[in-house]
Amino acid sequence: MENKMERRYGLFTAICMVVGIVIGSGVFFKAQTILQKTQGDMMLGIIAWIIGGCIMLVCVLAFSVMAQKYEKVNGIVDYAEATVGPRYAYYIGWFLSTIYYPTLTSVLAWLSARYTLVFITSVNPDFPLLIPADQGGCVVGPECIALMLFFLCASYVLNALSPKMAGKFQVSTTVIKLIPLGLMAVVGVIYGIMNGGLANNFSYSYQAAAGGASSGSVLFAAVCATSFAYEGWIIATSINSELKDARRNLPKALIVGGIIIMIVYISYFVGVAGGATTQELIDQGATTAFTNVFGNVLGNILNLFIAISCMGTMNGLMLGCVRGTYALAVRGRGPAPELFSQVDSASNMPANSSVLGLLYCAAWGLYFYLANLAATWKGPFVFDSSELPIVTIYAMYIPIFLVWMKKATDENTVRRYVLPGLAIVGSLFMILACLIGHGVANLWYLIVFAIVMLIGGLFDRHNKK
């Protein structure tokens, strides 16, 4: 055993990591959610996508500047250590490894299973399920949960045993998921122009229909809905110690990937509007647009693309899971650092850290099923584990940006003040959006967050002794 990993990923793989981690299921079903929030106002929906994308981009640009200066083991942890200090970096790394990575990974494993079953049952309506598909079998049925566990374990094995194969899988799924999005963006616009549907959808104004009422609160709610779709890009920084020429390639990957994501989301949203009326999209989702434009057979294949898209995102998230505890252990912090800092000589991966990452995923997957899917866990401490970690990740960015503005005396005004300043504003917006959007559930989540961080503090104190 050793404790250093080789540099195995190039710029193209890193860009695919950024794009593939962010573009998952969110882009497919958030179009419906955003139209519901704006009550069918397409222009407000596009503005919401732009605002959400700009918040992501300013944060990407701010961290890309840091990526040119700091490089150690795990991007965001490195930046926190270099600016605020090692103790703050430890708590960010602890949060990422115990909450952020595993909560999102377990949710994406479930989404991968769900859309796989939706595709199977759409192709073969007589496919036997213990709970019929029209009664929620594809969502909470035992087949869905079993498939969820399989995808979770398969992703773990791929990342823990063959990181190069995991990188190739990320590239492949990123390319595959862009196919239906690109087709819908181009063909949907042409289809909508020819039948007049696109112009009709854009002619509706929420403000006019509401008798002049302010659309600000509606737009705010729509931007909230984009947060999940744009989330996850920071996970790509976890491979900076395995990226060739990381100080040049990681900033490029973050910026190029962020721009691609924003363009794809907005283009797809407009394309979907050309394939169906806003009311159809609000009631039935984007699948209706695909069916109208490409027919029933190709429309149903969309579910397969969504499943593959979710698998690619899950793979990128698992990439962070298996490295999370390792990033702490190589700094001599966290539980049993001498154990979790070891890198297997055959796979060149932190095997012990990978196992612990899978255990965290299993625990959060169990919580997600009991509290959010089956609803067998009621009362306090019930919250959406797929979105609420956003409130803490953006809050944790802010001290990094503030200290950077104080310490980066060798940087120009734009890199030292403008970019981090805009990133702070964007982070505060996301925090406020999450607090308003989830209400009292934020309290239950923050209590759990505080307990987990307290446990992390106890581990750190034990190491110091």
Tab-separated table of C-alpha atoms in Angstrom:
chain	number	residue	atom	x	y	z
A	1	MET	CA	0.000	0.000	0.000
A	2	GLU	CA	1.013	3.617	-0.710
A	3	ASN	CA	-0.810	6.918	-0.388
A	4	LYS	CA	-0.469	8.674	-3.743
A	5	MET	CA	-2.603	8.275	-6.875
A	6	GLU	CA	-1.327	8.550	-10.442
A	7	ARG	CA	-2.308	11.254	-12.940
A	8	ARG	CA	-4.568	9.373	-15.338
A	9	TYR	CA	-7.175	11.869	-16.647
A	10	GLY	CA	-6.835	14.393	-19.477
A	11	LEU	CA	-8.671	17.631	-20.238
A	12	PHE	CA	-11.453	16.018	-22.296
A	13	THR	CA	-12.243	13.539	-19.520
A	14	ALA	CA	-12.286	16.378	-16.983
A	15	ILE	CA	-14.750	18.379	-19.123
A	16	CYS	CA	-16.944	15.282	-19.417
A	17	MET	CA	-16.755	14.917	-15.639
A	18	VAL	CA	-18.095	18.442	-15.146
A	19	VAL	CA	-20.814	18.131	-17.807
A	20	GLY	CA	-21.700	14.542	-16.943
A	21	ILE	CA	-21.996	15.140	-13.196
A	22	VAL	CA	-24.280	18.161	-13.577
A	23	ILE	CA	-26.469	17.052	-16.499
A	24	GLY	CA	-28.433	14.170	-15.037
A	25	SER	CA	-32.147	13.721	-14.577
A	26	GLY	CA	-32.717	17.340	-13.577
A	27	VAL	CA	-32.704	18.772	-17.095
A	28	PHE	CA	-35.377	16.291	-18.203
A	29	PHE	CA	-37.949	16.869	-15.457
A	30	LYS	CA	-37.074	20.371	-14.218
A	31	ALA	CA	-38.449	21.880	-17.446
A	32	GLN	CA	-41.896	20.781	-16.237
A	33	THR	CA	-41.271	22.095	-12.720
A	34	ILE	CA	-40.103	25.497	-13.955
A	35	LEU	CA	-43.144	25.906	-16.188
A	36	GLN	CA	-45.325	24.986	-13.232
A	37	LYS	CA	-43.602	27.661	-11.127
A	38	THR	CA	-43.981	30.314	-13.858
A	39	GLN	CA	-47.495	29.099	-14.720
A	40	GLY	CA	-46.530	28.614	-18.359
A	41	ASP	CA	-44.533	31.832	-18.950
A	42	MET	CA	-41.694	30.687	-21.259
A	43	MET	CA	-39.697	33.920	-21.042
A	44	LEU	CA	-39.708	33.809	-17.250
A	45	GLY	CA	-38.606	30.182	-17.484
A	46	ILE	CA	-35.670	31.069	-19.743
A	47	ILE	CA	-34.692	33.943	-17.434
A	48	ALA	CA	-34.738	31.480	-14.507
A	49	TRP	CA	-32.415	29.114	-16.366
A	50	ILE	CA	-30.093	32.031	-17.200
A	51	ILE	CA	-29.971	33.296	-13.606
A	52	GLY	CA	-29.326	29.794	-12.230
A	53	GLY	CA	-26.630	29.251	-14.860
A	54	CYS	CA	-24.961	32.587	-14.133
A	55	ILE	CA	-24.784	31.761	-10.420
A	56	MET	CA	-23.096	28.488	-11.309
A	57	LEU	CA	-20.693	30.205	-13.737
A	58	VAL	CA	-19.521	32.921	-11.325
A	59	CYS	CA	-18.796	30.271	-8.698
A	60	VAL	CA	-17.007	28.189	-11.349
A	61	LEU	CA	-14.917	31.192	-12.420
A	62	ALA	CA	-14.035	32.071	-8.817
A	63	PHE	CA	-12.854	28.539	-8.063
A	64	SER	CA	-11.069	28.224	-11.420
A	65	VAL	CA	-8.819	31.113	-10.348
A	66	MET	CA	-7.961	29.218	-7.160
A	67	ALA	CA	-7.382	26.036	-9.157
A	68	GLN	CA	-4.566	27.815	-10.999
A	69	LYS	CA	-2.741	28.385	-7.703
A	70	TYR	CA	-3.588	25.502	-5.367
A	71	GLU	CA	-3.220	21.809	-6.107
A	72	LYS	CA	-2.937	19.001	-3.590
A	73	VAL	CA	-5.487	16.176	-3.212
A	74	ASN	CA	-9.075	17.381	-3.485
A	75	GLY	CA	-9.915	20.708	-5.126
A	76	ILE	CA	-12.459	22.351	-2.829
A	77	VAL	CA	-10.707	21.009	0.292
A	78	ASP	CA	-7.382	22.340	-1.011
A	79	TYR	CA	-8.866	25.795	-1.654
A	80	ALA	CA	-10.402	25.926	1.815
A	81	GLU	CA	-7.103	24.872	3.400
A	82	ALA	CA	-5.078	27.460	1.474
A	83	THR	CA	-7.457	30.319	2.276
A	84	VAL	CA	-9.364	29.835	5.538
A	85	GLY	CA	-7.119	27.173	7.086
A	86	PRO	CA	-6.705	23.417	7.658
A	87	ARG	CA	-9.425	23.105	10.299
A	88	TYR	CA	-12.067	24.683	8.072
A	89	ALA	CA	-10.863	22.518	5.175
A	90	TYR	CA	-11.343	19.458	7.347
A	91	TYR	CA	-14.966	20.317	8.095
A	92	ILE	CA	-15.710	20.925	4.412
A	93	GLY	CA	-14.118	17.603	3.527
A	94	TRP	CA	-16.041	15.876	6.311
A	95	PHE	CA	-19.319	17.374	5.090
A	96	LEU	CA	-18.624	16.354	1.497
A	97	SER	CA	-17.692	12.779	2.353
A	98	THR	CA	-20.463	12.100	4.916
A	99	ILE	CA	-23.416	14.127	3.582
A	100	TYR	CA	-23.028	15.854	0.222
A	101	TYR	CA	-21.560	13.076	-1.946
A	102	PRO	CA	-23.547	10.126	-0.522
A	103	THR	CA	-26.946	11.887	-0.387
A	104	LEU	CA	-26.816	12.842	-4.057
A	105	THR	CA	-25.291	9.507	-5.115
A	106	SER	CA	-28.026	7.464	-3.456
A	107	VAL	CA	-30.741	9.619	-5.049
A	108	LEU	CA	-29.179	9.227	-8.497
A	109	ALA	CA	-28.986	5.446	-8.014
A	110	TRP	CA	-32.732	5.460	-7.371
A	111	LEU	CA	-33.401	7.688	-10.397
A	112	SER	CA	-31.325	5.358	-12.586
A	113	ALA	CA	-33.401	2.400	-11.406
A	114	ARG	CA	-36.686	4.277	-11.769
A	115	TYR	CA	-36.156	5.374	-15.367
A	116	THR	CA	-34.784	1.975	-16.344
A	117	LEU	CA	-38.050	0.412	-15.176
A	118	VAL	CA	-40.097	3.172	-16.823
A	119	PHE	CA	-38.385	2.366	-20.129
A	120	ILE	CA	-38.916	-1.383	-19.718
A	121	THR	CA	-42.600	-1.011	-18.853
A	122	SER	CA	-43.187	1.489	-21.684
A	123	VAL	CA	-41.735	-0.992	-24.192
A	124	ASN	CA	-43.449	-3.976	-22.577
A	125	PRO	CA	-46.602	-2.881	-20.674
A	126	ASP	CA	-47.136	-6.480	-19.522
A	127	PHE	CA	-43.762	-6.644	-17.762
A	128	PRO	CA	-44.535	-8.190	-14.345
A	129	LEU	CA	-43.987	-6.017	-11.280
A	130	LEU	CA	-45.093	-6.856	-7.735
A	131	ILE	CA	-46.593	-3.367	-7.619
A	132	PRO	CA	-48.017	-2.473	-11.065
A	133	ALA	CA	-46.365	0.434	-12.852
A	134	ASP	CA	-49.552	2.531	-12.778
A	135	GLN	CA	-49.620	2.146	-8.982
A	136	GLY	CA	-46.063	3.370	-8.467
A	137	GLY	CA	-44.128	0.147	-8.972
A	138	CYS	CA	-41.443	1.965	-10.962
A	139	VAL	CA	-40.969	4.424	-8.095
A	140	VAL	CA	-41.202	2.503	-4.811
A	141	GLY	CA	-41.625	-1.132	-5.865
A	142	PRO	CA	-39.193	-3.816	-4.666
A	143	GLU	CA	-37.815	-4.184	-8.202
A	144	CYS	CA	-36.904	-0.495	-8.209
A	145	ILE	CA	-35.145	-0.690	-4.844
A	146	ALA	CA	-33.284	-3.879	-5.816
A	147	LEU	CA	-32.142	-2.247	-9.055
A	148	MET	CA	-31.145	0.865	-7.105
A	149	LEU	CA	-28.885	-1.245	-4.867
A	150	PHE	CA	-27.402	-2.996	-7.893
A	151	PHE	CA	-26.559	0.297	-9.634
A	152	LEU	CA	-25.052	1.660	-6.424
A	153	CYS	CA	-22.796	-1.378	-5.967
A	154	ALA	CA	-21.888	-1.538	-9.664
A	155	SER	CA	-20.836	2.117	-9.652
A	156	TYR	CA	-18.780	1.520	-6.508
A	157	VAL	CA	-17.000	-1.471	-8.050
A	158	LEU	CA	-16.277	0.442	-11.265
A	159	ASN	CA	-14.764	3.422	-9.417
A	160	ALA	CA	-12.957	1.468	-6.706
A	161	LEU	CA	-11.381	-1.191	-8.920
A	162	SER	CA	-10.909	0.509	-12.292
A	163	PRO	CA	-10.751	4.319	-12.166
A	164	LYS	CA	-9.696	4.497	-15.821
A	165	MET	CA	-12.783	2.522	-16.851
A	166	ALA	CA	-14.855	4.829	-14.671
A	167	GLY	CA	-13.416	7.788	-16.594
A	168	LYS	CA	-14.255	6.158	-19.940
A	169	PHE	CA	-17.771	5.389	-18.696
A	170	GLN	CA	-18.162	9.050	-17.723
A	171	VAL	CA	-17.109	10.195	-21.199
A	172	SER	CA	-19.438	7.689	-22.898
A	173	THR	CA	-22.517	8.530	-20.845
A	174	THR	CA	-21.891	12.262	-21.281
A	175	VAL	CA	-21.836	11.908	-25.066
A	176	ILE	CA	-24.905	9.646	-25.023
A	177	LYS	CA	-26.972	11.953	-22.815
A	178	LEU	CA	-26.240	14.947	-25.065
A	179	ILE	CA	-27.800	13.198	-28.086
A	180	PRO	CA	-31.495	13.500	-27.088
A	181	LEU	CA	-30.905	16.960	-25.633
A	182	GLY	CA	-29.295	18.175	-28.859
A	183	LEU	CA	-31.956	16.562	-31.043
A	184	MET	CA	-34.759	18.100	-29.024
A	185	ALA	CA	-33.093	21.508	-29.102
A	186	VAL	CA	-32.777	21.514	-32.910
A	187	VAL	CA	-35.720	19.439	-34.148
A	188	GLY	CA	-38.091	20.783	-31.486
A	189	VAL	CA	-37.460	24.400	-32.544
A	190	ILE	CA	-37.992	23.548	-36.228
A	191	TYR	CA	-41.150	21.591	-35.394
A	192	GLY	CA	-42.471	24.447	-33.254
A	193	ILE	CA	-41.769	27.089	-35.901
A	194	MET	CA	-43.477	25.071	-38.643
A	195	ASN	CA	-46.697	24.470	-36.679
A	196	GLY	CA	-46.722	27.833	-34.924
A	197	GLY	CA	-46.617	26.251	-31.479
A	198	LEU	CA	-43.360	27.906	-30.435
A	199	ALA	CA	-44.632	31.423	-31.140
A	200	ASN	CA	-47.884	30.641	-29.353
A	201	ASN	CA	-46.056	29.374	-26.239
A	202	PHE	CA	-43.893	32.494	-26.098
A	203	SER	CA	-46.877	34.803	-26.493
A	204	TYR	CA	-48.184	33.966	-23.018
A	205	SER	CA	-47.199	36.325	-20.207
A	206	TYR	CA	-47.757	35.428	-16.547
A	207	GLN	CA	-47.812	39.094	-15.573
A	208	ALA	CA	-50.473	39.965	-18.161
A	209	ALA	CA	-52.591	36.944	-17.227
A	210	ALA	CA	-52.296	37.832	-13.541
A	211	GLY	CA	-53.701	41.309	-14.185
A	212	GLY	CA	-50.415	43.136	-13.732
A	213	ALA	CA	-49.349	41.301	-10.587
A	214	SER	CA	-45.626	41.182	-9.870
A	215	SER	CA	-43.814	38.195	-11.362
A	216	GLY	CA	-40.781	38.560	-9.061
A	217	SER	CA	-41.868	35.890	-6.586
A	218	VAL	CA	-42.713	33.553	-9.457
A	219	LEU	CA	-39.278	34.043	-11.005
A	220	PHE	CA	-37.633	33.473	-7.606
A	221	ALA	CA	-39.444	30.144	-7.223
A	222	ALA	CA	-38.412	29.130	-10.755
A	223	VAL	CA	-34.745	29.894	-10.053
A	224	CYS	CA	-35.018	27.716	-6.935
A	225	ALA	CA	-36.084	24.862	-9.198
A	226	THR	CA	-32.920	25.219	-11.312
A	227	SER	CA	-30.614	24.745	-8.314
A	228	PHE	CA	-30.807	20.931	-8.375
A	229	ALA	CA	-30.267	20.837	-12.153
A	230	TYR	CA	-27.116	22.991	-11.934
A	231	GLU	CA	-25.686	21.355	-8.810
A	232	GLY	CA	-22.720	18.965	-8.632
A	233	TRP	CA	-19.960	20.630	-10.681
A	234	ILE	CA	-17.748	21.105	-7.601
A	235	ILE	CA	-17.341	17.313	-7.375
A	236	ALA	CA	-15.135	17.393	-10.473
A	237	THR	CA	-12.454	19.179	-8.429
A	238	SER	CA	-11.995	16.002	-6.365
A	239	ILE	CA	-9.827	14.512	-9.162
A	240	ASN	CA	-7.295	17.341	-9.347
A	241	SER	CA	-4.512	15.131	-7.951
A	242	GLU	CA	-5.268	12.622	-10.739
A	243	LEU	CA	-5.555	15.185	-13.543
A	244	LYS	CA	-2.659	15.760	-15.925
A	245	ASP	CA	-1.366	19.345	-15.669
A	246	ALA	CA	-4.164	20.098	-13.204
A	247	ARG	CA	-3.361	23.791	-12.764
A	248	ARG	CA	-4.059	24.385	-16.447
A	249	ASN	CA	-6.631	21.705	-17.213
A	250	LEU	CA	-8.942	21.902	-14.191
A	251	PRO	CA	-9.809	25.607	-14.661
A	252	LYS	CA	-10.394	24.964	-18.381
A	253	ALA	CA	-12.615	21.988	-17.601
A	254	LEU	CA	-14.680	23.949	-15.078
A	255	ILE	CA	-15.204	26.944	-17.364
A	256	VAL	CA	-15.811	25.039	-20.623
A	257	GLY	CA	-18.024	22.500	-18.869
A	258	GLY	CA	-20.057	25.226	-17.155
A	259	ILE	CA	-20.679	27.064	-20.435
A	260	ILE	CA	-21.704	23.836	-22.200
A	261	ILE	CA	-24.169	23.007	-19.410
A	262	MET	CA	-25.833	26.410	-19.556
A	263	ILE	CA	-26.160	26.368	-23.357
A	264	VAL	CA	-27.554	22.823	-23.364
A	265	TYR	CA	-30.151	23.568	-20.678
A	266	ILE	CA	-31.525	26.713	-22.322
A	267	SER	CA	-31.510	25.210	-25.840
A	268	TYR	CA	-33.295	22.102	-24.636
A	269	PHE	CA	-35.904	24.165	-22.761
A	270	VAL	CA	-36.709	26.127	-25.937
A	271	GLY	CA	-36.787	22.930	-28.014
A	272	VAL	CA	-39.243	21.296	-25.629
A	273	ALA	CA	-41.482	24.355	-25.954
A	274	GLY	CA	-41.624	23.733	-29.683
A	275	GLY	CA	-42.797	20.155	-29.239
A	276	ALA	CA	-45.859	20.664	-27.037
A	277	THR	CA	-48.104	23.320	-25.561
A	278	THR	CA	-47.119	24.767	-22.216
A	279	GLN	CA	-50.195	23.200	-20.640
A	280	GLU	CA	-49.181	19.752	-21.920
A	281	LEU	CA	-45.671	20.267	-20.560
A	282	ILE	CA	-47.038	21.395	-17.192
A	283	ASP	CA	-49.414	18.417	-16.932
A	284	GLN	CA	-47.402	15.621	-18.566
A	285	GLY	CA	-43.749	16.663	-18.706
A	286	ALA	CA	-41.133	16.670	-21.460
A	287	THR	CA	-41.933	13.129	-22.600
A	288	THR	CA	-44.992	14.561	-24.381
A	289	ALA	CA	-42.791	16.849	-26.478
A	290	PHE	CA	-40.527	13.961	-27.470
A	291	THR	CA	-43.545	11.821	-28.404
A	292	ASN	CA	-45.109	14.618	-30.459
A	293	VAL	CA	-41.891	15.340	-32.343
A	294	PHE	CA	-40.400	11.857	-32.763
A	295	GLY	CA	-43.402	9.519	-32.381
A	296	ASN	CA	-44.315	7.008	-29.669
A	297	VAL	CA	-41.409	4.608	-30.199
A	298	LEU	CA	-38.625	7.190	-30.211
A	299	GLY	CA	-40.445	9.186	-27.551
A	300	ASN	CA	-40.400	6.211	-25.183
A	301	ILE	CA	-36.697	5.708	-25.858
A	302	LEU	CA	-36.238	9.030	-24.061
A	303	ASN	CA	-36.684	7.122	-20.800
A	304	LEU	CA	-33.673	4.972	-21.697
A	305	PHE	CA	-31.584	8.084	-22.340
A	306	ILE	CA	-32.705	9.523	-19.007
A	307	ALA	CA	-31.650	6.302	-17.260
A	308	ILE	CA	-28.221	6.411	-18.946
A	309	SER	CA	-27.941	10.103	-18.077
A	310	CYS	CA	-28.649	9.342	-14.414
A	311	MET	CA	-26.098	6.522	-14.427
A	312	GLY	CA	-23.439	8.889	-15.739
A	313	THR	CA	-24.223	11.444	-13.050
A	314	MET	CA	-24.249	8.731	-10.389
A	315	ASN	CA	-20.835	7.560	-11.623
A	316	GLY	CA	-19.436	11.072	-11.270
A	317	LEU	CA	-20.896	11.403	-7.789
A	318	MET	CA	-19.491	8.030	-6.756
A	319	LEU	CA	-16.130	9.333	-7.941
A	320	GLY	CA	-16.345	11.847	-5.108
A	321	CYS	CA	-17.666	9.291	-2.609
A	322	VAL	CA	-14.762	6.882	-2.912
A	323	ARG	CA	-12.195	9.678	-2.539
A	324	GLY	CA	-13.906	11.707	0.201
A	325	THR	CA	-12.406	10.141	3.331
A	326	TYR	CA	-9.067	9.685	1.562
A	327	ALA	CA	-8.787	13.475	1.048
A	328	LEU	CA	-9.004	13.897	4.831
A	329	ALA	CA	-6.827	10.938	5.750
A	330	VAL	CA	-3.817	12.067	3.697
A	331	ARG	CA	-3.882	15.212	5.821
A	332	GLY	CA	-3.818	13.073	8.988
A	333	ARG	CA	-7.419	13.957	9.867
A	334	GLY	CA	-10.744	12.155	10.182
A	335	PRO	CA	-11.323	8.573	11.346
A	336	ALA	CA	-8.254	6.288	11.289
A	337	PRO	CA	-6.159	8.359	8.851
A	338	GLU	CA	-3.419	5.717	8.673
A	339	LEU	CA	-6.037	3.244	7.406
A	340	PHE	CA	-8.004	5.423	4.999
A	341	SER	CA	-4.987	7.152	3.444
A	342	GLN	CA	-3.728	3.869	1.954
A	343	VAL	CA	-3.846	3.454	-1.827
A	344	ASP	CA	-4.020	-0.064	-3.224
A	345	SER	CA	-0.945	-0.855	-5.319
A	346	ALA	CA	-2.907	-2.850	-7.910
A	347	SER	CA	-5.899	-0.562	-8.532
A	348	ASN	CA	-4.130	2.683	-7.506
A	349	MET	CA	-7.284	3.644	-5.602
A	350	PRO	CA	-7.968	4.252	-1.884
A	351	ALA	CA	-9.753	0.950	-1.278
A	352	ASN	CA	-10.565	1.526	2.390
A	353	SER	CA	-11.927	5.002	1.729
A	354	SER	CA	-14.032	3.562	-1.097
A	355	VAL	CA	-15.696	1.019	1.196
A	356	LEU	CA	-16.577	3.700	3.723
A	357	GLY	CA	-17.981	5.872	0.933
A	358	LEU	CA	-20.284	3.042	-0.148
A	359	LEU	CA	-21.448	2.616	3.452
A	360	TYR	CA	-22.371	6.315	3.644
A	361	CYS	CA	-24.327	5.944	0.386
A	362	ALA	CA	-26.206	2.951	1.769
A	363	ALA	CA	-27.144	4.835	4.948
A	364	TRP	CA	-28.435	7.880	3.074
A	365	GLY	CA	-30.152	5.669	0.516
A	366	LEU	CA	-32.061	3.984	3.357
A	367	TYR	CA	-33.043	7.391	4.734
A	368	PHE	CA	-34.181	8.612	1.299
A	369	TYR	CA	-36.372	5.545	0.823
A	370	LEU	CA	-37.980	5.710	4.282
A	371	ALA	CA	-38.464	9.486	4.439
A	372	ASN	CA	-38.992	10.552	0.819
A	373	LEU	CA	-40.213	7.541	-1.170
A	374	ALA	CA	-42.132	5.102	1.002
A	375	ALA	CA	-43.096	7.846	3.515
A	376	THR	CA	-42.922	5.313	6.344
A	377	TRP	CA	-40.813	7.779	8.336
A	378	LYS	CA	-43.072	10.654	9.336
A	379	GLY	CA	-42.886	13.565	11.750
A	380	PRO	CA	-39.637	15.410	12.529
A	381	PHE	CA	-36.320	14.949	10.724
A	382	VAL	CA	-38.008	14.406	7.361
A	383	PHE	CA	-36.393	16.452	4.602
A	384	ASP	CA	-35.449	16.206	0.931
A	385	SER	CA	-31.922	14.779	0.963
A	386	SER	CA	-31.523	15.467	-2.763
A	387	GLU	CA	-31.714	19.283	-2.425
A	388	LEU	CA	-31.159	20.470	1.144
A	389	PRO	CA	-27.370	19.810	1.249
A	390	ILE	CA	-27.224	22.690	-1.247
A	391	VAL	CA	-27.950	25.168	1.543
A	392	THR	CA	-24.783	24.153	3.401
A	393	ILE	CA	-22.431	23.729	0.430
A	394	TYR	CA	-23.111	27.286	-0.734
A	395	ALA	CA	-22.826	28.614	2.822
A	396	MET	CA	-19.415	26.926	3.083
A	397	TYR	CA	-18.228	28.605	-0.111
A	398	ILE	CA	-18.683	32.105	1.314
A	399	PRO	CA	-15.770	32.143	3.877
A	400	ILE	CA	-13.443	30.835	1.145
A	401	PHE	CA	-14.401	33.694	-1.178
A	402	LEU	CA	-14.131	36.297	1.615
A	403	VAL	CA	-10.661	35.214	2.742
A	404	TRP	CA	-9.506	34.971	-0.881
A	405	MET	CA	-10.501	38.631	-1.364
A	406	LYS	CA	-8.392	39.512	1.677
A	407	LYS	CA	-5.304	37.406	0.935
A	408	ALA	CA	-4.996	37.367	-2.880
A	409	THR	CA	-2.927	40.555	-3.020
A	410	ASP	CA	-1.064	39.390	-6.139
A	411	GLU	CA	-4.256	39.110	-8.225
A	412	ASN	CA	-5.914	41.803	-10.347
A	413	THR	CA	-9.192	43.468	-9.345
A	414	VAL	CA	-11.430	41.155	-11.363
A	415	ARG	CA	-9.882	37.938	-10.054
A	416	ARG	CA	-9.508	39.192	-6.481
A	417	TYR	CA	-12.770	41.103	-5.923
A	418	VAL	CA	-15.265	40.927	-8.799
A	419	LEU	CA	-15.498	37.168	-9.350
A	420	PRO	CA	-15.598	36.128	-5.661
A	421	GLY	CA	-17.942	39.034	-4.915
A	422	LEU	CA	-20.418	37.864	-7.541
A	423	ALA	CA	-19.986	34.278	-6.304
A	424	ILE	CA	-20.897	35.406	-2.762
A	425	VAL	CA	-24.067	37.099	-4.057
A	426	GLY	CA	-24.964	33.957	-6.013
A	427	SER	CA	-24.310	31.732	-3.009
A	428	LEU	CA	-26.503	33.891	-0.763
A	429	PHE	CA	-29.251	33.744	-3.364
A	430	MET	CA	-29.120	29.932	-3.449
A	431	ILE	CA	-29.179	29.755	0.355
A	432	LEU	CA	-32.195	32.042	0.527
A	433	ALA	CA	-33.915	30.095	-2.245
A	434	CYS	CA	-33.390	26.832	-0.389
A	435	LEU	CA	-34.604	28.264	2.926
A	436	ILE	CA	-37.774	29.664	1.378
A	437	GLY	CA	-38.406	26.653	-0.844
A	438	HIS	CA	-38.188	24.004	1.901
A	439	GLY	CA	-39.525	25.833	4.954
A	440	VAL	CA	-39.397	23.968	8.267
A	441	ALA	CA	-37.610	21.011	6.652
A	442	ASN	CA	-34.481	23.187	6.714
A	443	LEU	CA	-34.535	23.051	10.528
A	444	TRP	CA	-34.585	19.238	10.640
A	445	TYR	CA	-31.814	19.045	8.071
A	446	LEU	CA	-29.636	21.595	9.891
A	447	ILE	CA	-30.002	19.643	13.154
A	448	VAL	CA	-28.793	16.485	11.390
A	449	PHE	CA	-26.020	18.502	9.733
A	450	ALA	CA	-24.897	19.878	13.128
A	451	ILE	CA	-24.810	16.394	14.677
A	452	VAL	CA	-22.756	14.980	11.799
A	453	MET	CA	-20.313	17.891	11.997
A	454	LEU	CA	-20.029	17.421	15.779
A	455	ILE	CA	-19.075	13.784	15.221
A	456	GLY	CA	-16.458	14.962	12.733
A	457	GLY	CA	-15.104	17.351	15.341
A	458	LEU	CA	-14.786	14.526	17.860
A	459	PHE	CA	-12.755	12.461	15.373
A	460	ASP	CA	-10.483	15.435	14.725
A	461	ARG	CA	-9.966	16.067	18.451
A	462	HIS	CA	-9.103	12.401	18.968
A	463	ASN	CA	-6.452	12.599	16.227
A	464	LYS	CA	-4.865	15.645	17.848
A	465	LYS	CA	-4.596	13.801	21.174
